[in-house]
Tab-separated table of C-alpha atoms and ligand atoms in Angstrom:
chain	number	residue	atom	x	y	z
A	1	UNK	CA	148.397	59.242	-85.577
A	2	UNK	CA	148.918	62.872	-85.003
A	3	UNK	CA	151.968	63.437	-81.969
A	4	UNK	CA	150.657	63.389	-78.607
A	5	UNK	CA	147.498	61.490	-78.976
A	6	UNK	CA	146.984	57.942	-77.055
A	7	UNK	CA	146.179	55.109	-79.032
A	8	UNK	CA	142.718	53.995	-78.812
A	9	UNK	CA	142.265	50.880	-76.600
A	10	UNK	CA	141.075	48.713	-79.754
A	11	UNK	CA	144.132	49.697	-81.393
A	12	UNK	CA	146.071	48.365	-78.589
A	13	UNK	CA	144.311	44.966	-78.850
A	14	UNK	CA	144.742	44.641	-82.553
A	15	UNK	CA	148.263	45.174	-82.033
A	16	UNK	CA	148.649	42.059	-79.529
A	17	UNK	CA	146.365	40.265	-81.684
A	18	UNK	CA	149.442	40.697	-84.362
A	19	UNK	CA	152.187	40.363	-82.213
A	20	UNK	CA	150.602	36.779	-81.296
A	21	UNK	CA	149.667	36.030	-84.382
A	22	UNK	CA	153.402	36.792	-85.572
A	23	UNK	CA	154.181	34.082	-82.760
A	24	UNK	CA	152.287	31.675	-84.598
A	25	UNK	CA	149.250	31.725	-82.153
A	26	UNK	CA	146.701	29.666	-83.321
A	27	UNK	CA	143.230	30.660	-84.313
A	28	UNK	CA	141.581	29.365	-80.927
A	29	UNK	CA	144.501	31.094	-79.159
A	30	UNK	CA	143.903	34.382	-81.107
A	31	UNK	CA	140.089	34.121	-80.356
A	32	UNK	CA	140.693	33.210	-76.538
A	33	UNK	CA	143.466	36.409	-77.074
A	34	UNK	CA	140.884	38.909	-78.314
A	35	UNK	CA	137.895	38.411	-75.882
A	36	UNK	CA	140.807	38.883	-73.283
A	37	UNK	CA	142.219	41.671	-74.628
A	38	UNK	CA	138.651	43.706	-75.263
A	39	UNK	CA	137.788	42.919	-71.928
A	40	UNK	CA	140.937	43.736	-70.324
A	41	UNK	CA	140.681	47.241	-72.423
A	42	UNK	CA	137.206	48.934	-71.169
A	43	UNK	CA	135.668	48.935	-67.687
A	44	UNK	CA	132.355	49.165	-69.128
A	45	UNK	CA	132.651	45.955	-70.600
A	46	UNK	CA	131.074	43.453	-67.942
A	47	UNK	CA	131.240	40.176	-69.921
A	48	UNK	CA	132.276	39.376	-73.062
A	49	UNK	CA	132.873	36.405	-75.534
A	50	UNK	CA	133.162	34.934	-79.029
A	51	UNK	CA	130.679	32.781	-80.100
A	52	UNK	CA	130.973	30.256	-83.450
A	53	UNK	CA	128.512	29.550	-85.936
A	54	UNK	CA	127.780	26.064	-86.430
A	55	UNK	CA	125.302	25.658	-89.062
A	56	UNK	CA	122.190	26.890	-87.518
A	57	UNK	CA	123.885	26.758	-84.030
A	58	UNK	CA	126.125	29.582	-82.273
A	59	UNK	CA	128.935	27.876	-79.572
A	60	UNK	CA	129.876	29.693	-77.599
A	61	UNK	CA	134.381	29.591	-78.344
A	62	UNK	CA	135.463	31.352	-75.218
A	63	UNK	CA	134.573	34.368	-72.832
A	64	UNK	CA	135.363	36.201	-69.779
A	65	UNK	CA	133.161	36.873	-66.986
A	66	UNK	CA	130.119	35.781	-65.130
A	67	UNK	CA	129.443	31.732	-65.927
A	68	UNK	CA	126.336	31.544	-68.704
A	69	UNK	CA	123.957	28.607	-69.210
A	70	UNK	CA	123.767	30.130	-73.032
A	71	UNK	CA	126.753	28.101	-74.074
A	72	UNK	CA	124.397	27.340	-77.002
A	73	UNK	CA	121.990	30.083	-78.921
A	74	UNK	CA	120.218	28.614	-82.091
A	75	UNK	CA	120.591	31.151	-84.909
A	76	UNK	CA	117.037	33.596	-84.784
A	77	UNK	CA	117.200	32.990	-80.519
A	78	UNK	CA	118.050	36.117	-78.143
A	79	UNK	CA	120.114	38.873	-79.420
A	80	UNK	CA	122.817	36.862	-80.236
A	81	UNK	CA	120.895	34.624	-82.475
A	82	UNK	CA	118.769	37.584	-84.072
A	83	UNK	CA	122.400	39.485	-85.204
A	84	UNK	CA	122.811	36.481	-87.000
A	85	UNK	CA	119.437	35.832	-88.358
A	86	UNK	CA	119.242	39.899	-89.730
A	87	UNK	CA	123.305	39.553	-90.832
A	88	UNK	CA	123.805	43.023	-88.650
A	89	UNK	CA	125.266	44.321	-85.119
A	90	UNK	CA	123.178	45.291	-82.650
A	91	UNK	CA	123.498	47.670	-79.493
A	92	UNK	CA	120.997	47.363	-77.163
A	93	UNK	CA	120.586	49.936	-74.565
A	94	UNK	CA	118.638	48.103	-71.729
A	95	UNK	CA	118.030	44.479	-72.546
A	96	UNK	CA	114.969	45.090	-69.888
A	97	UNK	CA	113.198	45.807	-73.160
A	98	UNK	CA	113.383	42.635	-74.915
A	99	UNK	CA	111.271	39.843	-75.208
A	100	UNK	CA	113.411	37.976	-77.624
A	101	UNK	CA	116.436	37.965	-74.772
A	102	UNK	CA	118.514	34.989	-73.144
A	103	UNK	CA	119.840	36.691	-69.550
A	104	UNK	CA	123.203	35.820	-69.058
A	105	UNK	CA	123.099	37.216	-65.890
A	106	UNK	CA	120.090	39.298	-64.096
A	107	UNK	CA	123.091	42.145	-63.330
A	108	UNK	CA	123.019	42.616	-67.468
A	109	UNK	CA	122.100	45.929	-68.267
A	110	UNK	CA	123.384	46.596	-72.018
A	111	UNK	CA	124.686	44.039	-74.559
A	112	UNK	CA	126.295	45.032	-77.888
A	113	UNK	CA	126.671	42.136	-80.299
A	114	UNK	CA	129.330	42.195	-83.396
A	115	UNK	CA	129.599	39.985	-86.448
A	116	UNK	CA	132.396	38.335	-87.447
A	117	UNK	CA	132.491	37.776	-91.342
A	118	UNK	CA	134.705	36.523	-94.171
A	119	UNK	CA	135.641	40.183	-95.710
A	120	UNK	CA	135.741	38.629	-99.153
A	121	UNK	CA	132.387	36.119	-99.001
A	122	UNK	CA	130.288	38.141	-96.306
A	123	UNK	CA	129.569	34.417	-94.955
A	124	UNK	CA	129.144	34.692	-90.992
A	125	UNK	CA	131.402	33.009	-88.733
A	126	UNK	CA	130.642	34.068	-85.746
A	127	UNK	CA	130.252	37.227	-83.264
A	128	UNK	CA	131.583	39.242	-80.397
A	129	UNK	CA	129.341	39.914	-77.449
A	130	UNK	CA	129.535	42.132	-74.583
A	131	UNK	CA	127.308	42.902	-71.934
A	132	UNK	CA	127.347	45.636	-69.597
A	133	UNK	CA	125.741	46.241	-66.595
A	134	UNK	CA	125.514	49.991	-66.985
A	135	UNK	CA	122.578	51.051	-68.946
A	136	UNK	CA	123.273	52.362	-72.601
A	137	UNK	CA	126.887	51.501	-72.075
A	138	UNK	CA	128.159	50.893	-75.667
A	139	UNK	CA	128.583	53.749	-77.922
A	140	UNK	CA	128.578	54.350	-81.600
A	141	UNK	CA	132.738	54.632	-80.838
A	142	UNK	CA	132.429	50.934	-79.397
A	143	UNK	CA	130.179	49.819	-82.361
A	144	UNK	CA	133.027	51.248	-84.710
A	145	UNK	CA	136.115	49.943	-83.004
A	146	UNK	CA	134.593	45.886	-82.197
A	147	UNK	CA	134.015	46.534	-85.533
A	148	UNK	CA	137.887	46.743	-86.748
A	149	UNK	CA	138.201	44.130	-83.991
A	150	UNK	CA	135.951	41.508	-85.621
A	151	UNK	CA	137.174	42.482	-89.353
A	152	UNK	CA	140.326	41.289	-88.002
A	153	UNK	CA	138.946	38.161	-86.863
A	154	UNK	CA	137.112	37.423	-90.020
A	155	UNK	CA	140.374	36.982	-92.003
A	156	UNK	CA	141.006	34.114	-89.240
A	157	UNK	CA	138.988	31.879	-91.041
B	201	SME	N1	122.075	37.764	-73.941
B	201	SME	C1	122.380	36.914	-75.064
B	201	SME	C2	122.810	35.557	-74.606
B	201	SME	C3	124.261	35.437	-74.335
B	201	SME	S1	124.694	35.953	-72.783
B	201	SME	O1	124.505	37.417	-72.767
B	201	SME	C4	126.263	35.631	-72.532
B	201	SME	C5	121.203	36.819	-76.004
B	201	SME	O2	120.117	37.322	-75.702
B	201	SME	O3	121.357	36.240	-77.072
């Protein structure tokens, strides 16, 4: 890191994920650790949880924010359920513009949705989701960084 410059917010998160993880967290704590410390690390970030796949079935594992009736998305269902189905991300601007959409909350603006996978098999385990209630709130920069967020998390499993 050149001298001077801050570290980046998701660089701050995958440190406490380590320093827990040296603690001998377990892998529900470290999951219930992460979606605490993304949240805690943007105020953009309205909502935002870990779901589980469960054979055809995401659970959701733990989140922070507004209560959701989604506690349960079959794979293919809402955004959350299409990232899996189509084995990519996906940042969507104004969820206004989707049919296939589950509201978690009508104050939902934005939700950015980010795979966790084993980094040897590819096979999914599960995702990070955010909402935000500004429109267009997650950036390529987000994308990237929940990115080295969930990589870490795929070795979890
Ligand atoms: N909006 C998601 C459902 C999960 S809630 O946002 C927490 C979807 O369309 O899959």
């Amino acid at each position: 890191m050149p001298v001077g410059s801050e570290p980046t917010s998701v660089a701050t998160v995958i440190g406490d994920l380590e320093a827990a993880q040296a603690r001998g967290a377990s892998q529900d704590e470290l999951l219930e650790a992460a979606v605490r410390a993304i949240e805690a690390s943007e105020p953009r970030y309205d909502w935002v949880g870990i779901y589980l796949l469960d054979g055809d079935m995401l659970t959701l594992h733990n989140y922070v924010g507004r209560p959701t009736e989604h506690s349960r998305i079959p794979v293919g269902v809402g955004v959350c359920g299409s990232a899996v189905a189509e084995r990519r991300d996906i940042n969507v601007p104004d969820v206004r513009e989707l049919e296939n959409y589950l509201a978690c909350s009508v104050e939902t603006r934005a939700e950015l949705v980010v795979l966790i996978s084993d980094p040897v098999s590819g096979r999914i385990h599960g995702q990070i989701d955010l909402d935000s209630d500004r429109p267009g709130a997650f950036t390529p920069e987000d994308e990237r960084e929940l990115r080295r967020v969930a990589d870490w998390l795929g070795r979890l499993f």
